[in-house]
């Protein structure tokens, strides 16, 4: 029997520590500085306890500001508060985190439960340099510029103006002229702003390379692998790329040829790749403004997977912790923002009435459920989790609930939608390889130019995307098509995790189809472990799966997906 420190029996989060709100910038900055100075007077477990509490409060303040900013990218007042936290507070916290890590490491023989915390402290200490917070501040400013610019872009279709994030809905239309019009309008918006996006990306690359150099890493890839504490190697990522090229790309080419045959055309244009060729008519699961049907239908689908998760989702809605419908000046994409002190996380997305929106909301609720399960753990650092685990949380719920979308479709329509969805997952495996390899190529080059970025993008995308799409009339967009994906701009080298998680989620789905309760038990167990053990151990001890994503796993997943699209 291991005797626990009194720390574990008495520790309880102080939800405010007498902090002012970030709206009062002078007082807030003073509170941050004074609190940091008081932390430096602590040591050992008391230092860990107090600093964890402080960083949790600051985390939630920043999270709320980031949500508001992505909701209204054109609001100057919101931008000012967000910029204050990003530019003045976050650099202070990064320096404090490194100093606290150094001080914590001066003592030895911490309880075993703090093992993950100590490992993270070692990484923080190893990678810190006094110049890095200022570089990260500049990086964050540029990332925000991308989000703001992309969020402001619009398309014009049939005389009406829409946010660029709604282009996907039009590209799924059965009306070819409508698809083409939306594509050309999206293309125009991106090409018009091409110089802005290309210059911004080059500047981000330069800053990230400088960060890696300051951290004494051979390149930014090594820096990110260390910072993310990845338990796999660059070579493992290359093996994933190779396996996708071998097992996935040929299937994509086959699907594209089938689409050409359906269209009775020799040329498959980019705007002809997203609409369904399996459905007998166009599917509209919900009208863009019918948020009530959207929410209730997803709740019903999740209810069939787990009543407990559905109840949690209902509480999220009742507490207004969702912003779901696309509109102008919202940032692109979707996310779940976890909170430490707030009882519920926050779901953000840009729904426009597509099947993909149904998947996305279930996906983000999977993240929210993960956050809920980790709240049962006592300490903030234990409630964190790697992206390789987080995306299993989201993808499994997305896949499992998609079989119960009766509120949106007839039985026949659902079969069509599922066929398209599984095809989409095949394309996703390929897109993950493209985005990941693209960034590996970018960050291993000593020097990079606009021309060099375009060359790498073209060679990488052409390697994996299948060989039947006719890009000749859209070469200008083809060579900068990466700007439509936020991750290289705002979340560098965060994409291979989707491939790892997709494989694990598909494995859990296969178990769910055979024994739902047992699969759910494994799913919840893995999520409940949070950051108490390593990612590899969460996979092994929680999900009962290996943390592997090479040739064997890709081959098995493709066998499963091929079966789904031929049923």
Coordinates of C-alpha atoms in Angstrom, one line a residue:
X1 CA 0.0 0.0 0.0
X2 CA 1.4 3.4 -1.0
X3 CA 1.0 6.2 1.5
X4 CA -0.4 9.4 -0.2
X5 CA 0.7 12.9 0.6
X6 CA -1.7 15.1 2.4
X7 CA -1.7 17.2 -0.8
X8 CA -3.9 14.7 -2.4
X9 CA -6.4 14.6 0.4
X10 CA -6.7 18.4 1.0
X11 CA -6.1 19.9 -2.5
X12 CA -9.1 21.8 -3.9
X13 CA -9.1 24.3 -6.7
X14 CA -9.7 28.0 -5.7
X15 CA -11.8 29.1 -8.6
X16 CA -10.7 32.7 -8.7
X17 CA -7.7 33.5 -6.4
X18 CA -9.1 37.0 -6.1
X19 CA -8.4 37.7 -9.8
X20 CA -9.9 40.7 -11.6
X21 CA -11.3 40.1 -15.1
X22 CA -9.1 40.6 -18.2
X23 CA -11.3 43.6 -19.1
X24 CA -9.5 45.6 -16.4
X25 CA -6.1 45.2 -18.1
X26 CA -3.9 47.2 -15.7
X27 CA -5.3 45.4 -12.6
X28 CA -5.2 42.0 -14.3
X29 CA -1.6 42.3 -15.4
X30 CA -0.7 43.5 -11.9
X31 CA -2.5 40.5 -10.4
X32 CA -0.7 38.1 -12.7
X33 CA 2.8 39.5 -11.9
X34 CA 2.1 39.6 -8.1
X35 CA 0.7 36.0 -8.1
X36 CA 3.8 34.8 -10.1
X37 CA 6.1 36.4 -7.6
X38 CA 4.3 34.8 -4.7
X39 CA 4.6 31.4 -6.5
X40 CA 8.3 31.7 -6.6
X41 CA 8.4 31.8 -2.8
X42 CA 6.8 28.3 -2.7
X43 CA 8.6 25.0 -3.4
X44 CA 7.9 21.3 -3.9
X45 CA 4.3 20.1 -3.8
X46 CA 3.0 23.4 -2.5
X47 CA 4.5 25.1 -5.6
X48 CA 2.8 22.6 -7.9
X49 CA -0.5 23.0 -6.1
X50 CA -0.6 26.8 -6.2
X51 CA 0.8 27.1 -9.7
X52 CA -1.7 24.6 -11.1
X53 CA -4.5 26.6 -9.6
X54 CA -3.2 29.9 -11.0
X55 CA -2.6 28.5 -14.5
X56 CA -6.1 26.9 -14.5
X57 CA -7.7 30.4 -13.9
X58 CA -5.6 32.0 -16.6
X59 CA -6.3 29.2 -19.0
X60 CA -10.1 29.7 -18.6
X61 CA -9.8 33.5 -19.0
X62 CA -7.8 33.0 -22.2
X63 CA -10.2 30.3 -23.5
X64 CA -13.2 32.6 -23.0
X65 CA -11.4 35.4 -24.9
X66 CA -10.5 33.1 -27.7
X67 CA -14.0 31.9 -28.1
X68 CA -15.4 35.5 -28.3
X69 CA -12.7 36.3 -30.8
X70 CA -13.5 33.4 -33.2
X71 CA -17.2 34.3 -32.8
X72 CA -16.7 37.9 -33.9
X73 CA -13.4 38.4 -35.7
X74 CA -14.4 41.9 -36.7
X75 CA -15.2 43.2 -33.2
X76 CA -12.5 45.6 -32.1
X77 CA -13.3 45.5 -28.4
X78 CA -13.1 41.7 -28.3
X79 CA -9.9 41.8 -30.4
X80 CA -8.4 44.2 -27.9
X81 CA -9.0 42.0 -24.9
X82 CA -7.9 38.9 -26.8
X83 CA -4.7 40.7 -28.0
X84 CA -4.0 41.8 -24.4
X85 CA -4.0 38.3 -23.1
X86 CA -2.2 36.9 -26.1
X87 CA 0.5 39.6 -26.3
X88 CA 1.0 40.7 -22.7
X89 CA -0.1 37.9 -20.4
X90 CA 0.7 34.7 -22.2
X91 CA 4.5 35.6 -22.6
X92 CA 4.6 36.2 -18.8
X93 CA 2.9 32.8 -18.1
X94 CA 5.4 31.0 -20.4
X95 CA 8.4 32.5 -18.6
X96 CA 6.8 31.7 -15.3
X97 CA 6.0 28.2 -16.3
X98 CA 9.7 27.6 -17.3
X99 CA 11.0 29.0 -14.0
X100 CA 8.5 27.0 -12.0
X101 CA 9.5 23.9 -13.8
X102 CA 13.1 24.5 -13.1
X103 CA 12.3 25.0 -9.4
X104 CA 10.1 21.9 -9.2
X105 CA 12.9 19.8 -10.7
X106 CA 15.3 20.9 -7.9
X107 CA 13.5 18.6 -5.6
X108 CA 13.4 14.8 -5.9
X109 CA 11.3 11.9 -4.8
X110 CA 7.8 13.2 -5.7
X111 CA 4.8 10.9 -5.4
X112 CA 4.3 8.5 -8.3
X113 CA 1.0 10.3 -9.2
X114 CA 3.1 13.4 -10.2
X115 CA 5.1 11.4 -12.7
X116 CA 3.5 12.9 -15.8
X117 CA 3.7 16.4 -14.3
X118 CA 7.5 15.9 -13.7
X119 CA 8.0 14.7 -17.3
X120 CA 6.3 17.7 -18.6
X121 CA 8.3 20.0 -16.4
X122 CA 11.5 18.4 -17.7
X123 CA 10.4 19.1 -21.3
X124 CA 9.4 22.7 -20.5
X125 CA 12.7 23.3 -18.8
X126 CA 14.7 21.7 -21.6
X127 CA 13.0 23.6 -24.5
X128 CA 12.9 27.0 -22.8
X129 CA 15.0 30.0 -23.9
X130 CA 14.4 33.6 -22.7
X131 CA 13.8 34.8 -26.3
X132 CA 11.2 32.2 -27.2
X133 CA 8.1 33.8 -25.5
X134 CA 8.6 36.9 -27.6
X135 CA 8.9 34.8 -30.8
X136 CA 5.8 32.9 -29.8
X137 CA 4.0 36.2 -29.2
X138 CA 4.7 37.2 -32.8
X139 CA 3.7 33.7 -34.0
X140 CA 0.4 34.0 -32.2
X141 CA -0.3 37.5 -33.7
X142 CA 0.3 36.1 -37.2
X143 CA -2.0 33.1 -36.5
X144 CA -4.7 35.5 -35.5
X145 CA -4.2 37.4 -38.7
X146 CA -4.8 34.3 -40.7
X147 CA -8.0 33.5 -38.7
X148 CA -9.3 37.1 -39.1
X149 CA -8.6 37.3 -42.8
X150 CA -10.0 33.9 -43.6
X151 CA -13.1 34.6 -41.5
X152 CA -13.7 37.8 -43.4
X153 CA -13.7 36.1 -46.9
X154 CA -17.0 35.7 -48.7
X155 CA -18.4 34.0 -51.8
X156 CA -21.2 35.2 -54.1
X157 CA -23.6 32.5 -55.4
X158 CA -26.8 33.3 -57.3
X159 CA -26.5 37.0 -56.4
X160 CA -26.2 36.4 -52.7
X161 CA -23.2 36.8 -50.5
X162 CA -22.1 34.0 -48.0
X163 CA -19.2 33.3 -45.7
X164 CA -16.5 31.3 -47.5
X165 CA -17.1 28.5 -45.0
X166 CA -20.5 27.8 -46.7
X167 CA -18.7 26.9 -50.0
X168 CA -18.8 23.3 -48.9
X169 CA -22.6 23.2 -48.9
X170 CA -22.7 24.4 -52.5
X171 CA -20.0 22.0 -53.7
X172 CA -22.2 19.2 -52.5
X173 CA -25.1 20.4 -54.7
X174 CA -26.4 18.2 -57.6
X175 CA -26.6 21.4 -59.7
X176 CA -23.3 21.4 -61.6
X177 CA -23.6 25.1 -62.5
X178 CA -24.2 26.0 -58.9
X179 CA -21.1 24.0 -57.8
X180 CA -19.0 25.6 -60.5
X181 CA -20.2 29.1 -59.5
X182 CA -19.4 28.5 -55.8
X183 CA -16.0 27.0 -56.8
X184 CA -15.1 30.0 -59.0
X185 CA -16.2 32.5 -56.3
X186 CA -14.2 30.7 -53.7
X187 CA -11.2 30.6 -56.0
X188 CA -11.5 34.3 -56.7
X189 CA -11.5 35.1 -52.9
X190 CA -8.4 33.0 -52.3
X191 CA -6.4 34.1 -55.3
X192 CA -7.3 37.8 -54.6
X193 CA -5.7 37.3 -51.1
X194 CA -2.9 34.9 -52.3
X195 CA 0.0 37.3 -51.5
X196 CA -1.4 37.9 -48.0
X197 CA -1.6 34.1 -47.2
X198 CA 1.7 33.2 -48.8
X199 CA 3.6 36.0 -47.1
X200 CA 2.0 35.2 -43.8
X201 CA 2.9 31.5 -44.1
X202 CA 6.6 32.3 -44.9
X203 CA 6.8 34.6 -41.9
X204 CA 5.3 31.9 -39.7
X205 CA 7.9 29.4 -41.0
X206 CA 10.8 31.7 -40.2
X207 CA 9.6 32.4 -36.7
X208 CA 9.1 28.7 -36.0
X209 CA 12.5 27.8 -37.2
X210 CA 14.0 30.5 -35.0
X211 CA 12.1 29.0 -32.0
X212 CA 13.5 25.6 -32.8
X213 CA 17.0 27.0 -33.0
X214 CA 16.7 28.8 -29.7
X215 CA 15.5 25.6 -28.1
X216 CA 18.7 23.9 -29.5
X217 CA 16.7 21.5 -31.8
X218 CA 18.0 20.5 -35.2
X219 CA 14.7 21.7 -36.8
X220 CA 11.1 22.7 -35.9
X221 CA 9.9 19.1 -36.4
X222 CA 12.2 17.9 -33.5
X223 CA 11.0 20.8 -31.4
X224 CA 7.3 20.0 -31.9
X225 CA 7.9 16.3 -31.3
X226 CA 9.6 17.0 -28.0
X227 CA 7.1 19.7 -27.0
X228 CA 4.1 17.4 -27.7
X229 CA 5.9 14.5 -26.0
X230 CA 5.2 12.2 -28.9
X231 CA 5.8 8.5 -28.2
X232 CA 6.4 7.8 -31.9
X233 CA 9.0 9.0 -34.4
X234 CA 9.3 10.9 -37.6
X235 CA 10.0 7.5 -39.3
X236 CA 6.6 6.3 -38.0
X237 CA 5.0 9.3 -39.8
X238 CA 6.9 8.4 -43.0
X239 CA 5.6 4.8 -42.7
X240 CA 2.1 6.2 -42.5
X241 CA 2.7 8.2 -45.6
X242 CA 4.1 5.2 -47.4
X243 CA 1.2 2.9 -46.3
X244 CA -1.4 5.5 -47.5
X245 CA 0.2 5.7 -50.9
X246 CA 0.2 1.9 -51.1
X247 CA -3.3 1.1 -49.8
X248 CA -5.4 4.3 -49.9
X249 CA -4.4 6.3 -53.0
X250 CA -5.2 3.4 -55.4
X251 CA -8.7 3.2 -53.9
X252 CA -9.2 6.9 -54.3
X253 CA -8.2 6.7 -58.0
X254 CA -10.7 3.9 -58.4
X255 CA -13.5 6.0 -56.7
X256 CA -12.6 9.0 -59.0
X257 CA -12.8 6.8 -62.1
X258 CA -16.2 5.6 -61.0
X259 CA -17.3 9.2 -60.6
X260 CA -16.1 10.1 -64.1
X261 CA -18.1 7.2 -65.4
X262 CA -21.2 8.4 -63.6
X263 CA -20.8 11.9 -65.0
X264 CA -20.0 10.5 -68.4
X265 CA -17.0 12.8 -68.8
X266 CA -13.4 12.5 -69.6
X267 CA -12.4 15.3 -67.2
X268 CA -13.2 15.3 -63.4
X269 CA -13.1 18.9 -62.3
X270 CA -12.4 19.8 -58.6
X271 CA -15.9 21.0 -58.2
X272 CA -17.3 17.6 -59.3
X273 CA -15.7 15.7 -56.4
X274 CA -17.9 16.4 -53.4
X275 CA -21.5 15.7 -54.4
X276 CA -23.0 12.3 -53.9
X277 CA -23.2 9.9 -56.8
X278 CA -24.9 7.3 -54.6
X279 CA -27.9 9.3 -53.5
X280 CA -30.8 9.3 -55.9
X281 CA -31.6 12.9 -55.0
X282 CA -29.9 15.7 -53.0
X283 CA -30.0 15.3 -49.2
X284 CA -30.7 18.3 -47.0
X285 CA -30.6 16.9 -43.4
X286 CA -31.6 20.3 -42.0
X287 CA -32.1 23.9 -43.2
X288 CA -29.1 26.1 -42.3
X289 CA -31.2 28.2 -39.9
X290 CA -33.0 25.3 -38.2
X291 CA -30.7 25.0 -35.2
X292 CA -33.4 23.3 -33.1
X293 CA -33.7 20.3 -35.5
X294 CA -30.0 20.1 -35.8
X295 CA -29.5 19.9 -32.1
X296 CA -32.4 17.6 -31.3
X297 CA -31.4 15.2 -34.1
X298 CA -27.9 14.9 -33.0
X299 CA -29.0 14.4 -29.4
X300 CA -31.2 11.5 -30.5
X301 CA -28.3 9.9 -32.5
X302 CA -26.0 10.2 -29.5
X303 CA -28.7 8.8 -27.2
X304 CA -28.6 5.6 -29.2
X305 CA -24.9 5.3 -28.5
X306 CA -24.9 6.4 -24.9
X307 CA -27.8 8.0 -22.9
X308 CA -25.2 9.4 -20.5
X309 CA -23.4 11.3 -23.3
X310 CA -26.7 12.6 -24.7
X311 CA -27.6 13.9 -21.3
X312 CA -24.3 15.8 -21.1
X313 CA -24.9 17.3 -24.6
X314 CA -28.3 18.5 -23.5
X315 CA -26.8 20.3 -20.5
X316 CA -24.2 21.9 -22.9
X317 CA -27.1 23.3 -25.0
X318 CA -29.1 24.4 -22.0
X319 CA -26.1 26.3 -20.6
X320 CA -25.6 28.0 -24.0
X321 CA -22.2 26.4 -24.5
X322 CA -22.6 26.0 -28.3
X323 CA -22.2 28.4 -31.3
X324 CA -23.1 26.2 -34.3
X325 CA -24.4 28.1 -37.4
X326 CA -22.1 29.7 -40.0
X327 CA -22.2 33.4 -40.4
X328 CA -19.9 36.2 -41.7
X329 CA -17.0 37.2 -39.5
X330 CA -16.9 33.8 -37.7
X331 CA -13.5 32.2 -37.8
X332 CA -13.3 29.1 -40.1
X333 CA -13.5 25.5 -38.8
X334 CA -14.9 24.0 -35.7
X335 CA -13.5 23.1 -32.2
X336 CA -14.4 22.2 -28.6
X337 CA -12.8 24.5 -26.1
X338 CA -12.1 22.7 -22.8
X339 CA -12.4 24.5 -19.5
X340 CA -10.9 23.6 -16.1
X341 CA -13.1 25.7 -13.8
X342 CA -16.3 26.1 -15.9
X343 CA -18.5 23.1 -15.6
X344 CA -18.8 22.8 -19.4
X345 CA -16.6 23.2 -22.4
X346 CA -17.7 25.1 -25.5
X347 CA -18.5 23.9 -29.0
X348 CA -17.9 26.1 -32.0
X349 CA -18.6 25.3 -35.6
X350 CA -19.9 26.6 -38.9
X351 CA -23.0 24.5 -39.8
X352 CA -24.6 25.2 -43.2
X353 CA -27.0 22.3 -43.5
X354 CA -24.8 19.5 -44.7
X355 CA -24.3 15.9 -43.7
X356 CA -20.7 16.8 -42.6
X357 CA -22.3 19.2 -40.1
X358 CA -24.0 16.2 -38.4
X359 CA -20.6 14.5 -38.1
X360 CA -18.9 17.6 -36.9
X361 CA -21.3 18.3 -34.0
X362 CA -21.1 14.7 -32.8
X363 CA -17.3 14.9 -33.2
X364 CA -17.1 18.0 -31.0
X365 CA -19.4 16.5 -28.4
X366 CA -17.0 13.6 -28.2
X367 CA -14.3 16.2 -27.2
X368 CA -16.7 17.8 -24.7
X369 CA -17.5 14.4 -23.2
X370 CA -13.8 13.7 -22.8
X371 CA -13.4 17.0 -21.0
X372 CA -16.4 16.0 -18.7
X373 CA -14.8 12.7 -17.8
X374 CA -11.5 14.2 -16.9
X375 CA -13.1 16.7 -14.5
X376 CA -13.4 13.8 -12.1
X377 CA -9.6 14.0 -11.7
X378 CA -8.4 16.3 -9.0
X379 CA -5.6 18.2 -10.5
X380 CA -5.5 20.4 -13.7
X381 CA -2.5 18.7 -15.2
X382 CA -4.3 15.4 -14.9
X383 CA -7.2 16.8 -16.9
X384 CA -5.0 17.4 -19.9
X385 CA -4.6 14.9 -22.7
X386 CA -2.7 14.3 -25.8
X387 CA -4.3 15.0 -29.2
X388 CA -3.8 11.3 -30.1
X389 CA -6.3 10.5 -27.3
X390 CA -8.5 13.6 -27.8
X391 CA -9.3 12.7 -31.4
X392 CA -10.3 9.2 -30.5
X393 CA -12.8 10.7 -28.2
X394 CA -14.3 12.8 -31.0
X395 CA -14.0 10.4 -33.9
X396 CA -15.5 7.4 -32.2
X397 CA -18.6 9.3 -31.2
X398 CA -18.9 10.7 -34.7
X399 CA -18.7 7.3 -36.3
X400 CA -20.9 5.4 -33.9
X401 CA -23.7 8.1 -33.8
X402 CA -23.7 8.4 -37.6
X403 CA -25.7 5.1 -37.8
X404 CA -28.6 6.6 -35.8
X405 CA -29.4 9.8 -37.8
X406 CA -33.1 8.8 -38.2
X407 CA -34.2 12.3 -37.3
X408 CA -32.6 13.6 -40.6
X409 CA -33.0 10.7 -43.0
X410 CA -35.1 7.8 -44.1
X411 CA -33.5 4.3 -44.0
X412 CA -32.7 4.5 -47.7
X413 CA -31.3 8.1 -47.4
X414 CA -29.1 7.1 -44.4
X415 CA -27.6 4.3 -46.3
X416 CA -26.6 6.7 -49.1
X417 CA -25.2 9.2 -46.5
X418 CA -23.2 6.5 -44.7
X419 CA -21.7 5.3 -48.0
X420 CA -20.5 8.8 -48.8
X421 CA -19.3 9.2 -45.2
X422 CA -17.1 6.2 -45.4
X423 CA -15.7 7.3 -48.7
X424 CA -14.9 10.6 -47.1
X425 CA -12.9 8.8 -44.4
X426 CA -10.8 7.2 -47.1
X427 CA -10.1 10.6 -48.6
X428 CA -9.3 11.9 -45.1
X429 CA -6.6 9.3 -44.6
X430 CA -5.0 10.6 -47.8
X431 CA -5.5 14.3 -46.8
X432 CA -3.8 13.6 -43.5
X433 CA -0.8 12.2 -45.3
X434 CA -0.7 15.3 -47.6
X435 CA -0.9 17.9 -44.8
X436 CA 1.6 16.0 -42.6
X437 CA 4.2 15.3 -45.3
X438 CA 3.8 18.9 -46.6
X439 CA 4.8 20.3 -43.2
X440 CA 7.6 17.7 -42.8
X441 CA 9.0 18.9 -46.1
X442 CA 8.6 22.5 -45.3
X443 CA 10.4 22.4 -41.9
X444 CA 13.3 20.3 -43.0
X445 CA 14.3 22.7 -45.7
X446 CA 17.0 25.2 -44.6
X447 CA 15.6 27.9 -46.9
X448 CA 12.1 28.2 -48.3
X449 CA 10.5 30.7 -50.7
X450 CA 7.0 31.1 -52.1
X451 CA 8.0 29.2 -55.1
X452 CA 9.5 26.4 -52.9
X453 CA 6.3 26.2 -50.8
X454 CA 4.2 25.8 -54.0
X455 CA 6.5 23.2 -55.4
X456 CA 6.3 21.1 -52.2
X457 CA 2.6 21.5 -52.0
X458 CA 2.0 20.4 -55.6
X459 CA 4.4 17.3 -55.3
X460 CA 2.9 16.2 -52.0
X461 CA -0.8 16.7 -52.9
X462 CA -0.3 14.9 -56.3
X463 CA 1.4 12.0 -54.6
X464 CA -1.6 11.0 -52.5
X465 CA -4.8 12.6 -53.9
X466 CA -5.5 10.2 -56.7
X467 CA -4.8 10.8 -60.4
X468 CA -8.1 11.6 -62.0
X469 CA -8.9 15.2 -61.0
X470 CA -8.4 17.7 -63.8
X471 CA -6.7 20.8 -62.4
X472 CA -5.4 22.4 -65.6
X473 CA -8.0 25.2 -65.5
X474 CA -7.4 25.8 -61.8
X475 CA -3.6 25.6 -61.6
X476 CA -3.5 29.0 -59.7
X477 CA -5.6 27.6 -56.9
X478 CA -4.1 24.1 -57.0
X479 CA -0.6 25.4 -56.0
X480 CA -1.9 27.3 -53.0
X481 CA -4.8 25.0 -52.0
X482 CA -3.2 24.5 -48.6
X483 CA -4.4 27.9 -47.4
X484 CA -7.9 26.4 -47.0
X485 CA -6.6 24.2 -44.2
X486 CA -6.1 26.2 -41.0
X487 CA -3.7 23.8 -39.3
X488 CA -0.4 24.6 -41.1
X489 CA -1.1 28.3 -40.2
X490 CA -2.5 28.0 -36.7
X491 CA -1.6 24.5 -35.4
X492 CA 1.7 23.4 -37.0
X493 CA 2.4 19.7 -37.2
X494 CA -1.0 18.9 -35.7
X495 CA -2.6 16.6 -38.2
X496 CA -1.0 13.1 -38.1
X497 CA -2.9 12.8 -34.8
X498 CA -6.1 12.5 -36.9
X499 CA -4.7 9.6 -38.8
X500 CA -3.6 7.8 -35.6
X501 CA -7.0 8.5 -34.0
X502 CA -9.0 7.5 -37.1
X503 CA -7.4 4.1 -37.0
X504 CA -8.1 3.7 -33.3
X505 CA -11.7 5.0 -33.6
X506 CA -12.4 2.6 -36.5
X507 CA -11.0 -0.3 -34.4
X508 CA -13.3 0.7 -31.5
X509 CA -16.2 1.0 -34.0
X510 CA -15.7 -2.5 -35.2
X511 CA -15.9 -3.6 -31.5
X512 CA -19.0 -1.4 -31.0
X513 CA -20.8 -3.1 -33.8
X514 CA -20.2 -6.5 -32.1
X515 CA -20.6 -5.5 -28.5
X516 CA -21.7 -1.9 -27.8
X517 CA -21.5 -1.9 -24.0
X518 CA -18.0 -3.4 -23.9
X519 CA -16.7 -1.0 -26.5
X520 CA -18.2 2.0 -24.7
X521 CA -16.6 0.7 -21.5
X522 CA -13.2 0.7 -23.1
X523 CA -13.8 4.1 -24.7
X524 CA -14.8 5.7 -21.4
X525 CA -12.0 4.1 -19.5
X526 CA -9.4 5.5 -22.0
X527 CA -10.9 9.0 -21.8
X528 CA -11.2 8.9 -18.0
X529 CA -7.5 8.4 -17.6
X530 CA -6.7 11.9 -18.8
X531 CA -3.0 12.7 -18.3
X532 CA -2.4 10.4 -15.4
X533 CA -0.4 8.1 -17.6
X534 CA 1.3 8.3 -21.0
X535 CA -0.5 8.3 -24.3
X536 CA 0.8 4.8 -25.1
X537 CA -0.5 3.5 -21.8
X538 CA -3.9 5.1 -22.3
X539 CA -4.2 3.3 -25.6
X540 CA -3.0 0.0 -24.1
X541 CA -4.7 0.1 -20.7
X542 CA -7.7 2.2 -21.6
X543 CA -8.7 1.5 -25.2
X544 CA -7.0 -1.9 -25.2
X545 CA -5.4 -0.9 -28.5
X546 CA -1.8 -0.5 -29.7
X547 CA -0.5 3.0 -30.5
X548 CA 0.4 2.0 -34.0
X549 CA -0.5 3.5 -37.4
X550 CA 1.8 1.8 -40.0
X551 CA 1.2 -0.5 -42.9
X552 CA -0.6 -3.3 -40.9
X553 CA -3.1 -0.8 -39.4
X554 CA -3.8 1.1 -42.6
X555 CA -4.3 -2.2 -44.5
X556 CA -6.8 -3.4 -41.8
X557 CA -8.7 -0.1 -41.7
X558 CA -8.9 0.0 -45.5
X559 CA -10.3 -3.6 -45.5
X560 CA -13.0 -2.4 -43.1
X561 CA -13.8 0.8 -45.1
X562 CA -13.8 -1.1 -48.5
X563 CA -16.4 -3.4 -47.0
X564 CA -18.5 -0.5 -45.9
X565 CA -18.5 1.2 -49.3
X566 CA -19.3 -2.1 -51.2
X567 CA -22.2 -3.3 -48.9

